[in-house]
Coordinates of C-alpha atoms in Angstrom, one line a residue:
M13 CA -161.0 92.3 -121.3
K14 CA -159.0 91.5 -118.7
K15 CA -156.2 91.0 -120.9
T16 CA -156.8 93.8 -123.1
A17 CA -156.5 96.0 -120.1
F18 CA -153.4 94.9 -119.0
M19 CA -151.9 95.5 -122.1
A20 CA -152.9 98.7 -121.9
V21 CA -151.6 99.3 -118.8
L22 CA -148.4 97.7 -119.5
L23 CA -147.7 99.6 -122.9
G24 CA -148.5 102.6 -120.6
V25 CA -146.2 101.7 -118.2
L26 CA -143.4 101.5 -121.3
A27 CA -143.9 104.5 -122.6
L28 CA -143.7 106.5 -119.2
A29 CA -140.3 104.5 -119.1
A30 CA -139.1 105.0 -122.9
P31 CA -138.4 108.8 -122.7
A32 CA -136.0 108.4 -119.5
Q33 CA -133.9 105.6 -121.6
A34 CA -134.1 108.2 -124.2
A35 CA -133.2 110.6 -121.9
R36 CA -129.5 109.5 -121.5
V37 CA -126.5 111.4 -123.2
E38 CA -123.7 109.6 -124.7
V39 CA -120.2 110.8 -124.7
Q40 CA -117.5 109.5 -125.8
W41 CA -113.9 109.5 -124.3
W42 CA -110.4 108.4 -125.7
H43 CA -107.9 107.3 -124.0
A44 CA -104.2 105.4 -124.2
M45 CA -104.7 102.9 -122.0
S46 CA -104.1 99.0 -121.9
G47 CA -103.7 96.0 -120.0
V48 CA -104.5 96.2 -116.1
L49 CA -104.9 100.0 -116.0
G50 CA -107.0 99.9 -119.1
D51 CA -109.7 97.3 -116.6
R52 CA -109.4 99.7 -114.1
L53 CA -110.7 102.7 -115.8
N54 CA -113.6 101.0 -117.8
E55 CA -114.4 100.0 -114.1
L56 CA -114.0 103.8 -113.4
V57 CA -116.3 104.4 -116.2
E58 CA -118.6 101.3 -115.1
K59 CA -119.2 103.2 -111.7
F60 CA -120.2 106.2 -113.3
N61 CA -122.6 105.3 -115.6
A62 CA -124.0 103.3 -112.7
S63 CA -124.0 105.9 -110.4
Q64 CA -126.8 108.2 -111.6
D65 CA -129.0 107.7 -115.1
K66 CA -128.8 110.1 -117.3
Y67 CA -125.2 110.5 -119.0
T68 CA -123.3 107.6 -120.5
V69 CA -119.7 108.0 -120.8
V70 CA -117.6 105.6 -123.3
A71 CA -114.7 104.7 -123.1
V72 CA -113.0 104.0 -126.5
A73 CA -108.6 103.1 -126.5
K74 CA -107.0 104.5 -129.1
G75 CA -103.4 102.9 -128.9
N76 CA -100.7 104.7 -126.6
Y77 CA -100.1 108.4 -125.7
D78 CA -98.8 109.3 -129.6
E79 CA -101.8 107.3 -131.0
V80 CA -104.7 109.3 -128.7
T81 CA -103.0 112.7 -129.9
N82 CA -102.8 111.6 -133.8
G83 CA -106.3 110.7 -133.3
V84 CA -107.5 113.1 -131.7
I85 CA -106.0 115.9 -134.3
A86 CA -107.3 114.1 -137.2
A87 CA -110.4 113.8 -135.7
Y88 CA -110.7 117.2 -134.8
R89 CA -109.4 118.6 -138.7
A90 CA -113.1 116.3 -139.4
K91 CA -114.7 117.8 -137.1
R92 CA -115.3 115.0 -135.7
P93 CA -113.9 115.1 -132.2
P94 CA -114.9 112.6 -128.9
E95 CA -116.0 114.8 -126.5
M96 CA -113.1 113.9 -123.8
V97 CA -109.2 113.0 -124.1
Q98 CA -105.8 111.8 -121.9
I99 CA -103.5 113.2 -123.2
A100 CA -99.5 112.8 -121.5
E101 CA -98.3 115.6 -120.0
R102 CA -95.7 115.9 -122.9
G103 CA -99.2 117.5 -125.3
Y104 CA -99.6 120.0 -123.0
M105 CA -98.7 122.6 -124.8
T106 CA -100.0 121.6 -128.1
M107 CA -103.6 120.7 -126.4
L108 CA -103.2 124.2 -124.6
L109 CA -102.5 126.5 -127.5
S110 CA -104.2 124.6 -130.1
G111 CA -107.5 126.1 -130.2
A112 CA -109.7 123.1 -130.0
I113 CA -110.3 122.5 -126.4
V114 CA -112.5 123.5 -123.9
P115 CA -110.9 124.6 -120.3
V116 CA -112.0 121.8 -117.8
Q117 CA -112.1 125.1 -115.4
D118 CA -114.3 126.7 -117.2
L119 CA -116.6 124.2 -118.4
L120 CA -117.2 123.4 -115.0
D121 CA -117.7 126.5 -113.3
Q122 CA -120.7 127.5 -116.3
K123 CA -121.9 124.4 -115.2
G124 CA -121.8 125.1 -111.3
Y125 CA -119.9 122.2 -110.1
K126 CA -118.0 123.2 -106.4
I127 CA -114.5 121.9 -107.8
D128 CA -111.8 122.7 -104.9
W129 CA -109.2 123.5 -107.2
P130 CA -106.8 124.7 -104.8
D131 CA -106.9 121.4 -102.8
F132 CA -105.1 119.4 -105.8
I133 CA -101.6 118.7 -104.9
K134 CA -99.5 121.0 -106.1
P135 CA -97.2 119.7 -108.7
V136 CA -100.1 118.3 -110.4
A137 CA -102.4 121.7 -110.0
S138 CA -99.7 124.1 -111.4
F139 CA -98.6 121.8 -114.5
W140 CA -101.9 121.5 -115.9
S141 CA -102.8 124.7 -114.8
Y142 CA -102.5 127.8 -117.3
K143 CA -102.4 131.3 -115.8
G144 CA -104.3 129.6 -112.2
R145 CA -106.9 128.0 -113.8
M146 CA -107.0 124.5 -114.9
S147 CA -106.8 123.2 -118.2
A148 CA -107.3 120.1 -118.1
M149 CA -108.0 117.4 -115.4
P150 CA -105.8 115.7 -113.9
F151 CA -105.8 111.8 -113.8
N152 CA -103.3 109.3 -114.3
S153 CA -100.8 111.4 -112.1
S154 CA -97.4 110.0 -111.4
T155 CA -93.5 110.3 -110.1
P156 CA -90.8 108.2 -110.5
I157 CA -89.4 106.0 -107.2
F158 CA -87.1 103.8 -106.9
W159 CA -87.6 100.3 -106.1
Y160 CA -85.6 97.6 -104.5
N161 CA -85.1 93.9 -103.9
K162 CA -84.9 93.9 -100.3
E163 CA -83.0 90.6 -100.2
H164 CA -79.4 91.7 -102.1
F165 CA -78.8 95.2 -100.0
R166 CA -79.4 92.5 -97.4
K167 CA -76.5 90.1 -98.3
A168 CA -74.4 93.1 -99.2
G169 CA -74.7 94.4 -95.9
F170 CA -77.0 97.1 -96.6
D171 CA -80.2 97.9 -95.2
K172 CA -81.7 100.2 -97.8
P173 CA -80.5 102.0 -100.7
A174 CA -78.2 105.6 -99.8
D175 CA -80.0 108.8 -100.2
T176 CA -77.6 110.2 -102.3
W177 CA -76.4 108.6 -106.0
Q178 CA -72.8 109.1 -104.4
E179 CA -73.7 106.2 -101.5
L180 CA -76.5 104.7 -103.9
E181 CA -73.1 104.2 -106.3
A182 CA -70.9 102.7 -103.7
Q183 CA -73.6 100.0 -103.0
L184 CA -74.5 98.9 -106.4
Y185 CA -70.2 97.9 -107.0
A186 CA -70.0 96.5 -103.6
I187 CA -74.0 94.3 -104.5
K188 CA -72.0 93.1 -107.9
A189 CA -68.1 93.1 -106.2
K190 CA -69.8 90.4 -104.0
G191 CA -71.6 88.2 -106.8
V192 CA -74.9 89.0 -105.0
S193 CA -76.4 90.0 -108.3
E194 CA -75.7 90.2 -112.1
C195 CA -76.7 93.6 -112.2
G196 CA -77.0 97.3 -109.6
T197 CA -79.9 98.9 -111.4
V198 CA -81.5 98.6 -114.9
L199 CA -82.0 101.3 -117.7
P200 CA -85.9 102.9 -117.6
G201 CA -87.0 102.7 -120.6
D202 CA -88.0 106.1 -119.8
F203 CA -84.9 107.1 -118.6
Y204 CA -84.7 110.7 -120.1
W205 CA -88.0 111.3 -117.4
S206 CA -86.5 109.8 -114.4
L207 CA -83.2 110.1 -114.4
L208 CA -82.8 113.2 -116.6
E209 CA -86.1 115.6 -116.5
N210 CA -86.7 114.4 -112.9
Y211 CA -82.9 114.5 -111.1
S212 CA -83.1 118.1 -112.5
A213 CA -86.3 119.1 -110.3
I214 CA -84.7 117.0 -107.3
N215 CA -81.3 118.1 -107.6
N216 CA -82.8 121.8 -108.1
Q217 CA -80.9 122.1 -112.0
P218 CA -82.2 124.5 -114.1
Y219 CA -83.6 122.1 -117.7
G220 CA -84.5 125.7 -119.9
T221 CA -85.0 129.1 -119.3
L222 CA -88.2 130.8 -118.6
A223 CA -88.8 128.6 -115.7
N224 CA -88.5 125.5 -117.8
G225 CA -90.8 127.1 -120.3
F226 CA -93.5 128.6 -117.8
G227 CA -92.4 131.8 -118.8
G228 CA -92.5 132.4 -122.7
L229 CA -92.6 130.3 -126.1
G230 CA -89.2 132.2 -125.8
T231 CA -87.6 129.0 -123.4
E232 CA -84.1 127.4 -124.5
F233 CA -83.2 123.9 -122.9
V234 CA -79.6 125.1 -120.8
Y235 CA -78.9 121.6 -119.6
N236 CA -76.3 121.5 -121.3
K237 CA -74.8 123.4 -118.2
T238 CA -75.9 121.7 -115.5
K239 CA -75.1 118.6 -113.6
V240 CA -76.9 116.9 -116.1
V241 CA -74.2 116.2 -118.0
S242 CA -72.2 114.5 -114.9
Q243 CA -75.1 112.2 -114.3
V244 CA -74.7 111.4 -118.1
A245 CA -71.1 110.3 -117.5
R246 CA -71.9 108.9 -114.1
L247 CA -74.9 106.1 -116.3
K248 CA -72.1 105.3 -119.0
K249 CA -69.5 104.4 -116.5
W250 CA -72.0 102.3 -114.4
L251 CA -72.5 100.2 -117.9
D252 CA -69.3 100.0 -118.9
D253 CA -68.8 98.3 -115.7
G254 CA -71.5 96.2 -115.7
V255 CA -73.2 97.9 -113.2
L256 CA -75.8 99.1 -115.2
Q257 CA -77.9 97.0 -117.6
I258 CA -80.0 97.8 -120.3
A259 CA -82.9 95.6 -121.2
G260 CA -83.5 93.6 -124.4
Q261 CA -83.7 90.0 -125.6
G262 CA -87.6 90.4 -124.8
L263 CA -87.3 91.3 -121.2
S264 CA -88.1 94.5 -120.3
P265 CA -86.8 96.7 -117.5
E266 CA -89.4 95.9 -114.9
Q267 CA -89.4 92.1 -115.6
L268 CA -85.0 92.2 -114.9
F269 CA -86.2 93.4 -111.6
T270 CA -89.3 91.9 -110.9
S271 CA -87.6 88.4 -111.5
G272 CA -84.0 89.2 -109.2
R273 CA -81.8 89.3 -111.7
C274 CA -80.9 93.4 -111.0
S275 CA -81.1 95.0 -107.2
T276 CA -82.6 98.4 -108.4
F277 CA -84.9 99.8 -110.9
V278 CA -86.4 103.3 -111.0
N279 CA -89.8 103.9 -112.5
S280 CA -93.5 105.2 -112.2
T281 CA -95.3 104.9 -109.1
A282 CA -98.2 103.7 -111.8
S283 CA -96.3 100.1 -111.7
H284 CA -97.2 99.1 -108.5
G285 CA -100.0 97.0 -110.0
N286 CA -97.7 95.0 -111.6
I287 CA -94.7 94.7 -109.5
E288 CA -97.0 93.9 -106.9
R289 CA -99.0 90.4 -109.0
N290 CA -95.7 89.4 -111.2
A291 CA -92.5 90.0 -108.8
K292 CA -90.8 86.5 -106.8
I293 CA -89.2 88.9 -105.1
E294 CA -88.7 90.9 -101.3
W295 CA -89.0 94.1 -103.4
S296 CA -89.4 97.5 -101.5
A297 CA -89.2 101.2 -102.4
T298 CA -88.2 104.5 -101.8
F299 CA -87.7 108.4 -103.1
L300 CA -84.9 109.3 -105.5
P301 CA -82.3 109.8 -104.8
H302 CA -80.8 113.2 -104.9
E303 CA -76.7 114.7 -105.2
N304 CA -74.8 115.5 -101.4
D305 CA -74.0 118.9 -102.0
I306 CA -78.2 118.9 -102.4
N307 CA -80.1 119.5 -99.3
P308 CA -82.1 119.0 -98.8
P309 CA -83.7 117.6 -102.2
L310 CA -86.9 119.5 -104.1
N311 CA -90.3 117.7 -105.4
S312 CA -89.8 115.1 -108.4
T313 CA -92.4 116.6 -111.5
I314 CA -95.0 114.2 -112.1
G315 CA -96.1 112.1 -115.7
G316 CA -99.1 110.5 -116.5
G317 CA -101.9 112.4 -118.3
A318 CA -105.1 114.1 -117.9
I319 CA -108.2 114.6 -119.4
W320 CA -109.2 116.8 -122.0
V321 CA -112.4 118.6 -123.2
M322 CA -112.5 119.4 -126.9
K323 CA -114.6 121.6 -128.7
G324 CA -117.7 121.8 -130.7
H325 CA -120.0 119.5 -128.9
T326 CA -123.2 120.4 -127.5
P327 CA -124.6 121.9 -124.3
E328 CA -126.3 118.8 -123.3
R329 CA -123.1 116.8 -123.7
Y330 CA -121.1 118.7 -122.1
D331 CA -123.6 118.5 -119.0
A332 CA -122.5 114.6 -119.2
V333 CA -118.6 115.8 -119.8
A334 CA -118.7 118.0 -116.5
A335 CA -120.4 115.4 -114.6
F336 CA -118.3 112.7 -115.2
L337 CA -114.8 115.1 -114.5
D338 CA -117.2 116.2 -111.4
F339 CA -117.3 112.1 -109.9
V340 CA -113.5 111.8 -111.2
A341 CA -112.4 115.3 -109.1
Q342 CA -114.7 113.6 -105.7
P343 CA -112.3 111.7 -103.0
E344 CA -113.6 108.7 -102.8
T345 CA -113.1 108.1 -106.3
Q346 CA -109.6 109.6 -106.6
V347 CA -108.8 107.1 -103.3
W348 CA -110.3 104.0 -105.5
W349 CA -108.1 105.1 -108.5
H350 CA -105.0 105.1 -105.9
G351 CA -105.7 102.3 -105.1
V352 CA -106.2 100.2 -107.3
T353 CA -103.6 101.7 -110.0
G354 CA -100.8 103.3 -108.2
Y355 CA -101.4 106.6 -109.5
V356 CA -100.8 109.6 -106.7
P357 CA -104.3 111.1 -105.8
A358 CA -104.7 114.5 -107.0
T359 CA -105.7 116.1 -104.1
S360 CA -105.1 116.6 -100.4
K361 CA -108.4 115.5 -99.4
A362 CA -108.0 112.4 -101.4
Y363 CA -104.9 111.4 -99.8
A364 CA -105.9 112.2 -96.4
L365 CA -109.6 110.3 -96.8
A366 CA -106.5 107.3 -97.3
R367 CA -104.0 107.9 -94.3
E368 CA -107.2 108.5 -92.4
R369 CA -108.7 104.4 -93.4
G370 CA -104.9 102.9 -92.6
Y371 CA -104.2 102.2 -96.3
Y372 CA -100.5 103.4 -96.1
K373 CA -99.9 101.1 -92.8
E374 CA -100.8 98.3 -95.5
H375 CA -99.0 100.3 -98.4
P376 CA -96.5 101.9 -97.5
T377 CA -94.8 102.3 -100.4
R378 CA -97.7 103.8 -102.3
E379 CA -97.5 106.8 -100.0
I380 CA -93.6 107.5 -101.7
A381 CA -95.0 109.4 -105.0
V382 CA -97.3 111.7 -102.8
L383 CA -94.6 113.1 -100.2
Q384 CA -92.1 112.9 -102.4
L385 CA -94.1 115.3 -105.0
S386 CA -95.2 117.1 -101.8
R387 CA -91.9 118.1 -101.1
G388 CA -91.1 121.5 -100.1
T389 CA -92.2 124.4 -102.3
P390 CA -91.8 123.2 -105.8
N391 CA -89.8 126.3 -107.8
D392 CA -88.5 127.3 -110.9
N393 CA -86.6 124.4 -111.3
S394 CA -89.2 121.3 -110.2
R395 CA -92.6 123.3 -110.7
G396 CA -92.4 120.9 -114.4
F397 CA -91.4 121.0 -118.3
R398 CA -93.7 123.7 -120.2
F399 CA -92.0 122.9 -124.0
G400 CA -93.2 122.8 -126.6
N401 CA -93.4 119.8 -129.1
F402 CA -91.8 118.1 -125.5
V403 CA -91.7 114.5 -127.8
Q404 CA -89.8 115.5 -130.7
T405 CA -86.8 117.3 -128.3
M406 CA -87.4 114.3 -126.0
L407 CA -86.3 112.3 -128.7
A408 CA -83.6 114.5 -130.2
Q409 CA -82.3 114.0 -126.3
R410 CA -82.6 110.2 -125.8
S411 CA -80.5 109.4 -129.9
E412 CA -77.7 112.0 -128.2
V413 CA -77.4 109.7 -125.1
E414 CA -78.0 106.7 -126.9
A415 CA -74.8 108.0 -128.9
V416 CA -72.8 107.9 -125.0
F417 CA -73.9 104.3 -124.4
T418 CA -72.6 103.3 -127.8
G419 CA -69.7 105.2 -127.3
Q420 CA -70.0 107.5 -130.2
K421 CA -69.9 111.0 -128.7
Q422 CA -68.5 112.1 -124.9
P423 CA -71.6 113.0 -122.6
Q424 CA -70.9 117.0 -123.5
Q425 CA -70.6 116.9 -126.8
A426 CA -74.0 114.8 -126.7
M427 CA -75.9 117.6 -124.3
D428 CA -74.5 120.3 -126.4
D429 CA -75.5 118.3 -129.3
A430 CA -79.1 117.3 -127.9
V431 CA -80.0 121.5 -126.3
K432 CA -79.1 122.4 -130.0
R433 CA -81.2 120.6 -131.7
G434 CA -83.7 120.9 -129.6
N435 CA -83.9 124.2 -129.2
E436 CA -84.6 124.2 -132.7
I437 CA -88.0 122.0 -132.6
L438 CA -88.6 125.0 -129.7
R439 CA -88.2 127.7 -132.0
Q440 CA -90.2 126.0 -134.8
F441 CA -93.1 125.4 -132.6
E442 CA -92.3 129.3 -131.0
K443 CA -92.6 130.7 -135.0
L444 CA -96.4 128.1 -135.3
N445 CA -97.6 129.5 -132.0
A446 CA -96.7 133.5 -131.8
G447 CA -99.2 135.5 -130.9
K448 CA -101.5 132.6 -130.1
D449 CA -103.8 133.5 -126.8
A450 CA -104.9 129.7 -125.5
E451 CA -107.4 131.6 -123.0
A452 CA -109.3 132.5 -127.1
G453 CA -110.3 129.3 -127.3
R454 CA -112.9 129.3 -125.0
E455 CA -116.2 128.2 -126.1
P456 CA -119.1 129.0 -123.5
K457 CA -121.9 126.6 -123.0

């Protein structure tokens, strides 16, 4: 009898416990992070799942950014999209005008979450916002900074890299002339982002009309009429003189820097994790240089990605999505993510919290990106870039710059051709999306 009574009690307990487990709502988040960053993303998701008992986020790696974008387009057409997807900044216009997304600020407002939206760092908030409201949740925000080998500069007689491109050029040529290193700098794989787009922002150069695309789909590229042309010519000169090297033969630009072969390297602040772990050199970092006739330099712009919410799901699943996005936006989460990855904290509160804890005294180079992004007041030339089919226009530009590097074209001709090809792509995007109102895509839940 006692055994029977015990079993009855046990079954009763299990019966009571079962509904709690069954009530957990599961949602998917497709992302583009691999390696160490992918591990940290999974850790973030585990933290959220362990923080409450109502929702489970499942992180699904879907390849690189392009593969994630193509995958989510196919899934949406098949009416099986994930609830959330991480998309790079170049896909902003495609997502915004897709008619397939739920703006995150609308969703979080509807679900009753009190996010301090004005607290997001200006270049981050303005980039991911449309008509003053956040379209996607900033997640892995980054910006390029200038990495350097401290020993190489010391041996060449310099304390640190100069602030201007002109003075920096003299330093890099001196480093080479004195035999300190095999190359002064290495071309980053995403040089179009760090050395052309961010170059334009920092040096207050227009990249396109209509405030670099923020003013409408009728924008046109104009960087062939700015200092970008002389910047391309500078890189070509450095390449011809052996001051600049292009990575290859199995070695990445980052490896050429961390091995001590090249003295400097322009790359994302998100490289902190890899460089701290792999570099065998005495390294540091500083702000990107600016032209000597630009003073003060403006802010740099963001790269990286954000979390978009897809249409087509139940209210219960949007409850889970909203809870996760609220978790991501919290200062504690931001500071943790900042520390383990090198991506910038997206809000001023998170930045202040990191400072309060003395984080930057131990990791001073991790503050550079925040200070560079927050420098001054963003204007039409430095707010960011909002062009349709931005990946395709970038590929056209990159091929034209490569034509300069191989001696097939002069810088001016190459940039004229890049702008012409880019504007043709912009007109295609404008025609395809004519009359679309992104806000009409809202899906109240």
